[in-house]
Structure formats: C-alpha cells, structure tokens
Coordinates of C-alpha atoms and ligand atoms in Angstrom, one line a residue:
X1 CA -171.1 10.3 -79.2
X2 CA -169.6 12.9 -81.6
X3 CA -172.4 14.2 -83.9
X4 CA -170.3 14.1 -87.0
X5 CA -170.0 10.3 -86.7
X6 CA -173.3 9.6 -88.2
X7 CA -175.7 8.9 -85.3
X8 CA -179.5 8.7 -85.7
X9 CA -179.4 6.4 -88.7
X10 CA -181.2 3.5 -87.1
X11 CA -184.4 4.0 -89.1
X12 CA -182.7 3.4 -92.5
X13 CA -185.5 3.3 -95.0
X14 CA -184.5 5.6 -97.8
X15 CA -181.1 6.4 -99.2
X16 CA -180.1 9.0 -101.8
X17 CA -177.0 8.9 -104.0
X18 CA -175.9 12.2 -105.3
X19 CA -174.1 11.6 -108.7
X20 CA -174.2 9.2 -111.6
X21 CA -170.6 8.7 -112.6
X22 CA -168.9 5.4 -112.1
X23 CA -168.9 5.8 -108.3
X24 CA -172.6 6.7 -108.2
X25 CA -173.8 3.8 -110.4
X26 CA -171.4 1.3 -108.7
X27 CA -172.9 2.4 -105.3
X28 CA -176.4 2.1 -106.7
X29 CA -175.9 -1.3 -108.1
X30 CA -174.2 -2.6 -104.9
X31 CA -176.8 -1.1 -102.5
X32 CA -179.7 -2.3 -104.6
X33 CA -178.2 -5.8 -104.7
X34 CA -177.1 -6.1 -101.1
X35 CA -179.6 -4.0 -99.1
X36 CA -183.1 -5.4 -98.9
X37 CA -186.0 -3.3 -97.9
X38 CA -184.3 0.1 -98.4
X39 CA -185.4 2.5 -101.1
X40 CA -182.5 3.6 -103.2
X41 CA -182.7 6.9 -105.2
X42 CA -179.9 8.3 -107.5
X43 CA -179.9 11.9 -108.6
X44 CA -177.7 13.1 -111.3
X45 CA -177.4 16.0 -113.8
X46 CA -176.7 15.3 -117.4
X47 CA -175.9 19.0 -117.8
X48 CA -173.0 18.7 -115.3
X49 CA -171.9 15.3 -116.8
X50 CA -169.3 12.9 -115.5
X51 CA -165.5 12.8 -115.5
X52 CA -165.7 9.9 -118.0
X53 CA -162.1 8.9 -117.8
X54 CA -161.0 5.9 -115.7
X55 CA -160.4 3.2 -118.1
X56 CA -157.9 0.9 -116.4
X57 CA -158.8 -1.1 -113.3
X58 CA -157.5 -3.3 -110.5
X59 CA -158.2 -7.1 -110.3
X60 CA -160.7 -7.0 -107.4
X61 CA -163.2 -5.4 -109.8
X62 CA -163.9 -9.0 -110.8
X63 CA -165.0 -9.8 -107.3
X64 CA -167.3 -6.8 -107.3
X65 CA -168.8 -7.8 -110.7
X66 CA -169.3 -11.3 -109.4
X67 CA -171.2 -10.2 -106.4
X68 CA -173.5 -8.2 -108.7
X69 CA -173.9 -11.4 -110.9
X70 CA -172.3 -9.8 -114.0
X71 CA -171.3 -12.1 -116.8
X72 CA -167.8 -11.3 -118.1
X73 CA -168.5 -11.6 -121.8
X74 CA -171.6 -9.4 -121.5
X75 CA -169.7 -6.9 -119.5
X76 CA -166.8 -6.7 -121.9
X77 CA -169.1 -6.3 -124.9
X78 CA -171.1 -3.6 -123.2
X79 CA -168.1 -1.5 -122.1
X80 CA -165.8 -2.0 -125.2
X81 CA -163.4 -3.6 -122.7
X82 CA -160.2 -5.6 -122.9
X83 CA -158.2 -7.7 -120.5
X84 CA -155.4 -6.1 -118.3
X85 CA -152.5 -8.2 -116.9
X86 CA -150.8 -5.2 -115.4
X87 CA -148.9 -2.1 -116.4
X88 CA -145.8 -1.6 -118.5
X89 CA -143.6 1.2 -117.1
X90 CA -141.4 2.9 -119.7
X91 CA -138.6 5.4 -119.0
X92 CA -139.2 5.5 -115.3
X93 CA -135.8 4.6 -114.0
X94 CA -134.0 5.9 -117.1
X95 CA -135.0 6.5 -120.6
X96 CA -135.2 3.5 -122.9
X97 CA -135.8 1.0 -120.2
X98 CA -139.1 -0.7 -119.3
X99 CA -140.5 -3.2 -116.8
X100 CA -143.8 -4.7 -116.0
X101 CA -145.9 -4.7 -112.8
X102 CA -148.4 -7.4 -113.4
X103 CA -150.8 -9.2 -111.2
X104 CA -148.8 -12.3 -110.5
X105 CA -146.1 -13.5 -108.1
X106 CA -142.5 -14.5 -108.4
X107 CA -142.7 -17.9 -106.7
X108 CA -140.3 -18.0 -103.8
X109 CA -138.7 -14.8 -104.7
X110 CA -141.2 -12.8 -102.7
X111 CA -142.9 -13.7 -99.4
X112 CA -141.3 -15.5 -96.5
X113 CA -138.0 -17.3 -97.3
X114 CA -137.5 -15.2 -100.4
X115 CA -134.9 -16.4 -102.9
X116 CA -134.2 -13.1 -104.5
X117 CA -130.7 -12.9 -102.9
X118 CA -129.7 -16.1 -104.8
X119 CA -131.5 -14.9 -107.9
X120 CA -129.3 -11.8 -107.9
X121 CA -126.1 -13.8 -107.6
X122 CA -127.0 -16.3 -110.4
X123 CA -128.9 -13.8 -112.6
X124 CA -126.2 -13.9 -115.4
X125 CA -126.0 -17.6 -115.3
X126 CA -129.7 -17.9 -115.5
X127 CA -129.8 -15.4 -118.4
X128 CA -133.2 -14.0 -117.4
X129 CA -134.7 -10.9 -115.8
X130 CA -137.0 -11.0 -112.8
X131 CA -139.9 -10.4 -115.1
X132 CA -139.2 -13.8 -116.8
X133 CA -140.0 -15.5 -113.4
X134 CA -143.5 -13.9 -113.3
X135 CA -146.0 -15.6 -115.6
X136 CA -148.3 -12.7 -116.4
X137 CA -145.3 -10.5 -117.2
X138 CA -144.2 -13.0 -119.8
X139 CA -147.8 -13.2 -121.1
X140 CA -147.9 -9.4 -121.4
X141 CA -144.5 -9.2 -123.1
X142 CA -145.7 -11.7 -125.7
X143 CA -149.3 -10.1 -125.9
X144 CA -150.9 -13.4 -124.9
X145 CA -153.9 -14.0 -122.8
X146 CA -155.8 -16.9 -121.2
X147 CA -157.9 -17.1 -118.0
X148 CA -156.0 -18.5 -114.9
X149 CA -156.5 -22.3 -114.5
X150 CA -158.2 -23.7 -111.4
X151 CA -156.0 -25.2 -108.7
X152 CA -152.5 -24.5 -107.4
X153 CA -150.3 -25.0 -110.4
X154 CA -148.2 -22.2 -111.9
X155 CA -150.8 -21.5 -114.6
X156 CA -153.3 -20.6 -111.9
X157 CA -151.1 -18.2 -110.0
X158 CA -152.0 -14.9 -111.5
X159 CA -155.0 -12.6 -111.8
X160 CA -156.2 -9.9 -114.1
X161 CA -158.3 -6.8 -114.4
X162 CA -159.9 -4.9 -117.3
X163 CA -159.7 -1.8 -119.5
X164 CA -163.0 -0.3 -120.4
X165 CA -164.9 2.8 -121.5
X166 CA -165.8 4.5 -118.2
X167 CA -169.0 6.1 -119.7
X168 CA -170.2 2.8 -121.1
X169 CA -169.5 1.2 -117.7
X170 CA -171.6 3.8 -115.8
X171 CA -174.4 3.2 -118.4
X172 CA -174.1 -0.6 -118.0
X173 CA -174.4 -0.4 -114.2
X174 CA -177.3 2.1 -114.5
X175 CA -179.3 -0.5 -116.5
X176 CA -178.5 -3.1 -113.9
X177 CA -179.3 -0.9 -110.9
X178 CA -182.6 0.4 -112.4
X179 CA -183.6 -3.3 -113.1
X180 CA -183.0 -4.0 -109.4
X181 CA -185.3 -1.1 -108.3
X182 CA -183.1 2.0 -108.1
X183 CA -185.0 5.1 -109.0
X184 CA -183.1 7.7 -111.1
X185 CA -183.9 11.4 -110.8
X186 CA -182.6 13.8 -113.4
X187 CA -181.8 17.3 -112.0
X188 CA -179.2 19.6 -110.5
X189 CA -179.1 19.8 -106.8
X190 CA -178.9 23.4 -105.6
X191 CA -179.4 23.2 -101.8
X192 CA -179.0 20.8 -99.0
X193 CA -181.6 21.1 -96.2
X194 CA -180.1 20.4 -92.8
X195 CA -181.2 18.5 -89.7
X196 CA -180.9 19.8 -86.2
X197 CA -177.9 17.6 -85.5
X198 CA -176.1 19.2 -88.5
X199 CA -176.7 16.2 -90.9
X200 CA -178.6 16.4 -94.1
X201 CA -182.4 16.1 -94.3
X202 CA -183.1 16.5 -98.0
X203 CA -181.7 17.7 -101.3
X204 CA -183.4 20.5 -103.1
X205 CA -183.3 20.4 -106.9
X206 CA -183.2 23.5 -109.3
X207 CA -186.9 22.9 -110.1
X208 CA -187.9 22.9 -106.4
X209 CA -188.3 19.2 -105.9
X210 CA -187.0 17.8 -102.6
X211 CA -185.4 14.4 -102.1
X212 CA -185.3 13.4 -98.4
X213 CA -183.5 10.4 -97.0
X214 CA -182.0 8.9 -93.9
X215 CA -178.6 8.4 -95.5
X216 CA -176.9 10.2 -98.3
X217 CA -174.0 8.8 -100.5
X218 CA -172.0 11.7 -101.9
X219 CA -170.8 10.6 -105.4
X220 CA -170.7 14.1 -106.8
X221 CA -167.2 13.9 -108.0
X222 CA -164.5 16.6 -107.4
X223 CA -167.3 18.9 -106.3
X224 CA -167.8 16.8 -103.1
X225 CA -171.1 18.6 -102.9
X226 CA -172.3 17.1 -99.7
X227 CA -169.3 16.1 -97.7
X228 CA -166.9 18.9 -98.7
X229 CA -169.2 21.8 -99.6
X230 CA -172.2 21.3 -97.4
X231 CA -170.7 19.6 -94.3
X232 CA -167.4 21.4 -94.7
X233 CA -165.2 18.4 -94.1
X234 CA -161.7 19.7 -94.9
X235 CA -159.6 18.5 -97.8
X236 CA -156.2 17.0 -96.9
X237 CA -153.9 18.1 -99.7
X238 CA -151.1 15.7 -100.7
X239 CA -149.9 17.6 -103.7
X240 CA -146.5 18.2 -102.0
X241 CA -145.9 14.5 -102.3
X242 CA -147.7 13.8 -105.6
X243 CA -147.5 17.1 -107.5
X244 CA -149.3 16.1 -110.7
X245 CA -152.5 18.1 -110.9
X246 CA -153.7 18.1 -114.5
X247 CA -154.3 15.7 -117.4
X248 CA -155.0 15.9 -121.1
X249 CA -157.0 13.0 -122.3
X250 CA -157.6 12.0 -125.9
X251 CA -158.9 8.9 -127.7
X252 CA -157.2 7.6 -130.9
X253 CA -158.1 5.0 -133.5
X254 CA -157.3 1.5 -132.7
X255 CA -153.8 0.4 -133.9
X256 CA -153.0 -3.0 -135.6
X257 CA -154.5 -6.4 -135.2
X258 CA -153.2 -7.1 -131.7
X259 CA -154.2 -5.0 -128.7
X260 CA -151.9 -5.1 -125.7
X261 CA -153.2 -6.8 -122.6
X262 CA -151.7 -4.1 -120.4
X263 CA -151.7 -0.4 -119.8
X264 CA -148.6 1.5 -120.7
X265 CA -147.3 4.3 -118.6
X266 CA -144.4 6.3 -119.9
X267 CA -142.5 8.8 -117.8
X268 CA -142.2 12.3 -119.4
X269 CA -140.6 15.6 -118.4
X270 CA -143.1 16.6 -115.8
X271 CA -145.4 13.6 -115.4
X272 CA -146.3 10.6 -117.4
X273 CA -148.5 9.4 -120.3
X274 CA -151.0 6.6 -120.3
X275 CA -152.0 4.3 -123.2
X276 CA -155.0 2.1 -122.6
X277 CA -156.2 -0.2 -125.4
X278 CA -159.9 -0.9 -125.8
X279 CA -161.7 -3.0 -128.5
X280 CA -162.3 -0.2 -131.0
X281 CA -160.1 2.7 -129.8
X282 CA -157.1 3.6 -127.6
X283 CA -157.3 5.9 -124.6
X284 CA -154.4 8.2 -124.2
X285 CA -153.5 10.8 -121.6
X286 CA -150.8 13.0 -120.2
X287 CA -150.8 13.4 -116.4
X288 CA -148.6 16.3 -115.5
X289 CA -147.7 18.9 -112.8
X290 CA -148.7 22.5 -113.7
X291 CA -145.9 23.7 -111.4
X292 CA -143.3 22.2 -113.9
X293 CA -144.9 22.5 -117.3
X294 CA -147.7 24.7 -118.8
X295 CA -150.9 23.3 -120.1
X296 CA -150.1 24.1 -123.8
X297 CA -146.7 22.4 -123.7
X298 CA -148.2 19.3 -122.0
X299 CA -150.8 19.1 -124.7
X300 CA -148.1 19.2 -127.4
X301 CA -146.1 16.5 -125.6
X302 CA -149.1 14.2 -125.7
X303 CA -150.1 14.8 -129.3
X304 CA -146.4 14.3 -130.4
X305 CA -146.3 10.8 -129.0
X306 CA -149.7 9.4 -130.3
X307 CA -149.4 6.3 -132.5
X308 CA -152.8 6.8 -134.4
X309 CA -155.1 9.6 -135.6
X310 CA -157.2 11.3 -132.8
X311 CA -160.9 10.7 -132.6
X312 CA -161.7 13.9 -130.6
X313 CA -160.1 17.1 -129.3
X314 CA -157.9 16.6 -126.3
X315 CA -159.8 17.3 -123.0
X316 CA -158.1 19.0 -120.0
X317 CA -158.9 17.7 -116.5
X318 CA -157.8 19.6 -113.4
X319 CA -157.6 17.8 -110.0
X320 CA -156.0 18.0 -106.6
X321 CA -154.4 15.0 -104.9
X322 CA -155.6 14.2 -101.4
X323 CA -158.7 13.2 -99.5
X324 CA -161.3 14.5 -97.2
X325 CA -160.4 14.5 -93.5
X326 CA -163.3 12.1 -92.8
X327 CA -165.2 10.0 -95.4
X328 CA -168.3 9.5 -93.4
X329 CA -169.7 12.5 -91.5
X330 CA -173.2 12.7 -89.9
X331 CA -175.5 10.9 -92.3
X332 CA -173.3 11.5 -95.4
X333 CA -170.7 9.0 -96.8
X334 CA -168.5 10.1 -99.7
X335 CA -167.4 7.6 -102.3
X336 CA -165.3 8.1 -105.5
X337 CA -163.8 11.5 -106.3
X338 CA -166.0 13.2 -103.7
X339 CA -163.9 11.3 -101.1
X340 CA -160.5 12.0 -102.6
X341 CA -158.3 11.3 -105.5
X342 CA -154.9 9.8 -106.0
X343 CA -153.4 10.1 -109.5
X344 CA -154.2 7.2 -111.8
X345 CA -150.7 5.7 -112.1
X346 CA -151.8 2.4 -110.6
X347 CA -155.5 2.6 -111.6
X348 CA -156.7 2.8 -108.0
X349 CA -159.7 5.1 -108.1
X350 CA -162.3 2.6 -109.2
X351 CA -160.7 0.2 -106.8
X352 CA -161.2 2.6 -104.0
X353 CA -164.9 2.8 -104.9
X354 CA -165.6 -0.9 -104.8
X355 CA -163.3 -1.5 -101.9
X356 CA -165.2 1.2 -99.9
X357 CA -168.6 -0.4 -100.9
X358 CA -167.2 -3.8 -99.7
X359 CA -166.5 -2.3 -96.3
X360 CA -169.8 -0.4 -96.2
X361 CA -172.2 -3.1 -97.1
X362 CA -171.8 -5.2 -93.9
X363 CA -171.8 -2.0 -91.8
X364 CA -175.3 -1.2 -92.9
X365 CA -176.4 -3.9 -90.5
X366 CA -174.8 -1.9 -87.6
X367 CA -176.4 1.3 -89.0
X368 CA -179.8 -0.3 -88.8
X369 CA -179.0 -1.6 -85.3
X370 CA -178.3 2.0 -84.2
X371 CA -174.5 1.6 -84.1
X372 CA -173.7 4.0 -86.9
X373 CA -171.2 6.1 -84.8
X374 CA -169.0 3.0 -84.4
X375 CA -169.4 2.0 -88.0
X376 CA -168.5 5.5 -89.2
X377 CA -165.4 5.6 -87.0
X378 CA -164.2 2.2 -88.3
X379 CA -164.9 3.2 -91.9
X380 CA -163.0 6.5 -91.6
X381 CA -159.9 4.9 -90.2
X382 CA -159.9 2.1 -92.8
X383 CA -160.4 4.5 -95.7
X384 CA -157.6 6.7 -94.4
X385 CA -155.2 3.8 -94.2
X386 CA -156.2 2.7 -97.7
X387 CA -155.4 6.1 -99.1
X388 CA -152.1 6.3 -97.3
X389 CA -150.9 2.9 -98.4
X390 CA -151.8 3.6 -102.0
X391 CA -150.1 7.0 -101.9
X392 CA -146.9 5.3 -100.7
X393 CA -147.0 2.7 -103.5
X394 CA -147.6 5.3 -106.2
X395 CA -144.8 7.5 -104.7
X396 CA -142.4 4.5 -104.8
X397 CA -142.4 4.6 -108.6
X398 CA -141.2 8.2 -108.6
X399 CA -138.7 8.2 -105.7
X400 CA -136.7 5.3 -107.0
X401 CA -136.1 7.0 -110.4
X402 CA -132.6 7.9 -111.5
X403 CA -133.9 10.6 -113.8
X404 CA -132.6 14.1 -113.0
X405 CA -133.3 15.5 -116.4
X406 CA -136.0 18.1 -115.4
X407 CA -137.0 20.2 -112.5
X408 CA -139.9 17.8 -111.9
X409 CA -137.7 14.8 -111.5
X410 CA -135.1 16.6 -109.3
X411 CA -138.0 17.8 -107.0
X412 CA -139.7 14.4 -106.7
X413 CA -136.5 12.4 -106.1
X414 CA -135.2 14.7 -103.4
X415 CA -138.4 15.4 -101.3
X416 CA -138.9 14.2 -97.8
X417 CA -140.9 11.0 -97.8
X418 CA -144.0 10.1 -95.6
X419 CA -142.7 8.2 -92.6
X420 CA -144.6 5.0 -93.6
X421 CA -142.9 4.8 -96.9
X422 CA -139.5 5.8 -95.5
X423 CA -139.8 2.9 -93.1
X424 CA -140.6 0.4 -95.8
X425 CA -137.8 1.6 -98.0
X426 CA -135.4 1.3 -95.2
X427 CA -136.5 -2.2 -94.4
X428 CA -135.9 -3.2 -98.0
X429 CA -132.6 -1.5 -98.4
X430 CA -131.1 -2.7 -95.2
X431 CA -132.3 -6.3 -95.1
X432 CA -134.3 -7.1 -98.2
X433 CA -137.5 -7.5 -96.2
X434 CA -140.6 -6.7 -98.2
X435 CA -142.3 -5.8 -95.0
X436 CA -145.9 -4.7 -95.5
X437 CA -148.6 -3.3 -93.3
X438 CA -152.1 -4.7 -92.8
X439 CA -154.7 -3.6 -95.3
X440 CA -152.4 -3.1 -98.3
X441 CA -154.0 -3.0 -101.7
X442 CA -150.5 -3.9 -103.1
X443 CA -148.9 -6.9 -101.7
X444 CA -145.2 -8.1 -101.7
X445 CA -145.1 -9.1 -105.3
X446 CA -146.1 -5.7 -106.4
X447 CA -143.5 -4.0 -104.3
X448 CA -140.9 -6.5 -105.5
X449 CA -141.9 -5.9 -109.2
X450 CA -141.3 -2.1 -108.8
X451 CA -138.0 -2.5 -106.8
X452 CA -136.7 -5.0 -109.3
X453 CA -138.0 -3.0 -112.3
X454 CA -136.2 0.1 -110.9
X455 CA -133.1 -1.9 -110.2
X456 CA -133.3 -0.9 -106.6
X457 CA -131.7 -3.8 -104.6
X458 CA -130.9 -4.1 -100.9
X459 CA -127.5 -3.6 -99.6
X460 CA -127.6 -7.1 -97.9
X461 CA -130.2 -9.7 -97.1
X462 CA -131.1 -11.0 -93.7
X463 CA -129.3 -14.3 -92.9
X464 CA -132.4 -16.4 -92.6
X465 CA -133.2 -15.7 -96.2
X466 CA -130.0 -17.3 -97.3
X467 CA -130.6 -20.7 -95.9
X468 CA -131.8 -22.4 -99.2
X469 CA -128.7 -24.1 -100.7
X470 CA -127.5 -22.3 -103.9
X471 CA -127.9 -25.5 -106.1
X472 CA -131.5 -26.0 -105.0
X473 CA -132.3 -22.3 -105.6
X474 CA -130.8 -22.4 -109.1
X475 CA -132.7 -25.5 -110.0
X476 CA -136.0 -24.0 -108.8
X477 CA -135.4 -20.8 -110.7
X478 CA -134.5 -22.6 -114.0
X479 CA -137.5 -24.8 -113.7
X480 CA -139.8 -21.9 -113.1
X481 CA -138.3 -19.8 -116.0
X482 CA -138.6 -22.8 -118.4
X483 CA -142.2 -23.7 -117.2
X484 CA -143.4 -20.2 -117.7
X485 CA -142.0 -20.1 -121.3
X486 CA -143.7 -23.4 -122.1
X487 CA -147.1 -22.3 -120.6
X488 CA -147.1 -19.0 -122.3
X489 CA -146.2 -20.6 -125.7
X490 CA -149.4 -22.6 -125.6
X491 CA -151.6 -19.5 -125.0
X492 CA -153.6 -17.6 -127.6
X493 CA -153.0 -14.0 -128.5
X494 CA -155.0 -11.5 -126.4
X495 CA -157.0 -10.3 -129.4
X496 CA -157.9 -13.9 -130.4
X497 CA -158.9 -14.7 -126.9
X498 CA -161.0 -11.6 -126.5
X499 CA -162.8 -12.2 -129.8
X500 CA -163.7 -15.7 -128.7
X501 CA -165.1 -14.4 -125.4
X502 CA -167.1 -11.7 -127.1
X503 CA -168.7 -14.3 -129.4
X504 CA -170.4 -15.7 -126.3
X505 CA -172.1 -12.4 -125.3
Ligands
FAD1 C1 -157.1 12.1 -115.5 C2 -157.9 11.0 -114.8 C3 -157.6 9.7 -115.2 C4 -158.2 8.6 -114.5 N1 -157.9 7.3 -114.8 C5 -158.4 6.4 -114.0 C6 -158.1 5.0 -114.2 O1 -157.4 4.6 -115.2 N2 -158.6 4.1 -113.4 C7 -159.4 4.4 -112.4 O2 -159.8 3.5 -111.6 N3 -159.8 5.6 -112.1 C8 -159.3 6.6 -112.9 N4 -159.7 7.9 -112.7 C9 -160.7 8.2 -111.7 C10 -162.1 7.9 -112.2 O3 -162.4 8.7 -113.4 C11 -163.1 8.2 -111.1 O4 -162.7 7.6 -109.9 C12 -164.4 7.6 -111.5 O5 -164.8 8.0 -112.8 C13 -165.5 8.0 -110.5 O6 -165.8 9.3 -110.7 P1 -167.1 9.8 -109.8 O7 -168.3 9.0 -110.2 O8 -166.6 9.9 -108.4 O9 -167.2 11.3 -110.3 P2 -167.9 11.9 -111.7 O10 -167.6 11.0 -112.8 O11 -167.4 13.3 -111.8 O12 -169.4 11.9 -111.4 C14 -170.0 12.9 -110.6 C15 -171.5 12.9 -110.7 O13 -172.1 13.8 -109.8 C16 -173.1 14.6 -110.5 N5 -173.2 15.8 -109.8 C17 -172.3 16.7 -109.3 N6 -172.8 17.7 -108.8 C18 -174.1 17.6 -108.9 C19 -175.3 18.4 -108.6 N7 -175.1 19.6 -107.9 N8 -176.5 18.0 -108.8 C20 -176.7 16.8 -109.5 N9 -175.7 16.0 -109.9 C21 -174.4 16.4 -109.6 C22 -172.6 14.6 -111.9 O14 -173.6 14.9 -112.8 C23 -172.0 13.2 -112.1 O15 -173.1 12.4 -112.5 C24 -159.1 8.9 -113.4 C25 -159.4 10.3 -113.1 C26 -158.8 11.3 -113.8 C27 -159.1 12.7 -113.4

C-alpha cells in the first residue's frame, strides 16, 4: 500500500481543518453535520485573512445547503444574496453579441434524438433564437424570477443558483458549524509536525500551541500549506491552456430598482470582466492574463466600464491555474484553493468544494474501517476528472471565439487543445453529437448553449437524428417557444420575488 495514499486512519477521532475561508467553513459545517463521534477543530488566522471573492455559484449549492438544513430565505438574508439563472456572455464570439448559458434545457434539441438539425433549417421561419427555447434564458433576458414548479411540466424544467457575499457566507457557515460543535482556534500555523510514515501528526501555532489530529483538511487557500508546502505534492500548471492569472475586484453601488438574475461576463482585450448583482451592491472584476496586459492597464479597463460609483479601492488577486497532482496524500486532504484553481468564468470553485465534500463524506466510513488507501485513490482520480472536465468546458468559451483583435485572442484561438476537448469538438463538428463523458459537471444543455451562443454548428448531423418529420418538429418548436413566452409573462420581476422571500426571513 503506497504511504502517500492515506493509510493508518482507522482510528479517526479528531480532525483538524486548516483555514476559515469558504472552503474551510463549508468543510466544517458538512463534517460536523455528517460525521458523528468525531471531534472537528478549525484553525484560521484573521491576520492572513481570506480571498473573500467568489460571489457566483452553481446550482448544486442548493443540495449542499439542503443537507445542512439551511433555509433559503435565511441564507439569502445573511449573505446579501440574489438568485442566479445563469451567465450572460457578452462580446465572446464577436463584439456586440451576447448569449445566455442558463441552467435549463432546450427540450428535444439536446439529448438523444436532438432536433437541433431541424431547428437550424426552420430558424428563420420560427423567428426565434435558440435561447428563446430555453425557459430560464427567457426569464433572464426579461429579468424575471420564480422558483421551478414541482412535476414534469415545462415550468419545472430549470434550476438556479445564487450570488452572494463570500465573506458573509463564510461567517454564516461559521455560526452554523460552531452551533454543531466545531471548535474554532485563532492563530497562525507555523510548523507541521510529521509522523514516521510521512503524514502530519500536529500543527504548531505561532504561540507554541499544538493541534494534533488523525486527519487534516487543508483549506489554507492558495498557500496549500499542508498538501503543497508540507507534503510537497507538486502543482500541475495549466496556464498554457488557461493563461489568465490575475484579477482586479471592486464593489460598486447597486444600480437601479431591478437587479439582474444572472452574472454577466464580458470578453475584453486580454481576459474578461464579471458583474455580479447582490442585494445592496454589485461585485465587479477583471480577470486577465499578465502575459498580454499589464496590471495598471487592466485596472483602468475595469474602472472605465463600471456603471456605478465604487465602494472601495480595487483589489488585485494573483493566481495560478491548475491543481495539485494528488488531492489526498497521507492523512491530508486538500479542499478549495489549496487543491487547485480554475478561473471563475463558470463559477466552479465553490462547486468543486461541495462536490469534493459530497464524495468525501461517504468515504469517511471506509476510512474508519481501515480502507483509507482505496478511498484516497478513488478520491484522487475523481477529483482529477472533475478538474479536467471543467477545464475543457471553460476552454470551450475561448476557443470558439472569432475574435482576433488582440495577441491574447490570437493565442488562445490557435493553441493545441487538450485531447479530451479536441475529441468532443470533433464529435460535435462532424456529427452533431453532444457526446459527454461520465462525471461531467456541465451536461449536454450547457455544451449546446455555448455552441449555439458562439454560432458554432456542425457540418452535418448523424442520420438517426433526422428521423423526426419536419412538420412535427416545427409544431413542437413553435409550441415550446410560445409556451415559454406565456409562462415567463406570468412571473414576477427578480427584485420583487427576492423582496418577497426576504420578508420571510
Ligand atoms: C478572482 C477570483 C474570483 C473568484 N470568483 C469565484 C466565483 O464567482 N465563484 C466561485 O465559486 N469561486 C470563485 N472564486 C474562488 C473562491 O474565492 C474560492 O474558491 C473560495 O473562496 C474558497 O477559498 P478558500 O477557502 O479555499 O481559500 P481562502 O479564502 O484563501 O481561505 C484560506 C484560509 O486559510 C487560512 N490560512 C492560510 N494559511 C494559514 C496559516 N498558516 N495559519 C492559519 N490559517 C491559515 C486563512 O486565514 C484563511 O482563513 C474566485 C477566486 C478568485 C481568485
């Protein structure tokens, strides 16, 4: 049994989490809720602080909140949050164009027996874009919001996520975790004391205190203090594929009476800008590649495009894209930025945290039964696949662009692709198959939304997809388009809906 695969964990009685950012407190809340009979301690340093950005999320955060027994209204009130139906991508294919990637499907346009071939032929006659056939995209366009209905009808076939203030989210989870027995220790960790097998025995704090444990969760952010720095698990750098490595972030005053139920991402000269509406402010940022634009120019580009007065000085964040070669080594498991980072284009970091916790929790049983080596091996391969699949989906947004107006765009649209993405693109271009691998965070509807938004259509479709008679297909698509318009017309505006929910908190 290889030592780095976390053996000798069978006596799991005490667990220490290093770090109190979103990842640390999400881990603490989940472990305190799901692991009975294990003492959970979290150590963090206020002096070091947290990243504090990370305001847009992915729908499965709702499942995570449900497991913790969190009430939605209370959560939105505590975090200044709003609803998120998806992302509006502006200027990505060409300037002055936009499309939505929302969390809904296109009916029979995606999946098996897809009708998109017929849709393309009758698009002019139908007089609608593909977005018009996706309920949450129409909701987003019209700034409406309503919870999905129960059942199988059209008004039930979408999901949603949240925007929130990341620091308030960590504070909210801290209250919850502490109420469930997590013990918080304030202090800076300066040394890791090792075991004979190379694992970690205890953490030593600046004031000399020692925190020993059977298992350590490294949530120390970009420092990757335990997995990277102490156990020296190498970092796998993906910056050749995703070259953005810096971000300026700045909050602005809230604009207008209606806040958009979506994140906006606008492609710029050497990266892209985010705009995330919260209840009482808007989060803004410019994610860019320092190889193609300097920090001062990137700051100016962000400030020049803001639509309201700033509430603070812009803050610069530096990061590397990639992941640790292993996520679980010896008795250390890294979660959050300590495990790796993929740029925030599709809001996947917090998703990667709760997704990892969802995989880990059942594995703790195997750990207790002395099977931690097998659990670690499975966890490592699952995490790696997750990172690779998300990298490919993020990359898709760039490589389909027709922009060639800067060095950045010329580089990113001409680079060699990872084979997994190359294969998927080939399958789509040649036969219109939205083929996808197991364990994809982004399913067929997501891929179709980006292909269609970027006007990247296949050369031909496979014959078995053409079997639905054209008349039937047209009737189906007209009915879907009209039903969506009717349903959305009956929904309240996002702001009105949110205010009504907050009154319940
Ligand atoms: C520009 C940018 C935009 C982002 N946008 C999004 C987004 O929209 N959606 C999304 O899902 N994610 C986003 N993220 C990612 C998101 O911010 C993080 O995934 C999330 O906040 C988790 O961070 P963390 O808890 O891993 O690290 P951190 O927030 O950095 O927390 C690290 C913790 O470790 C502690 N610590 C470190 N070293 C020590 C030590 N030696 N002793 C004691 N304590 C220590 C720190 O005090 C802190 O408490 C974004 C990230 C960046 C950089």
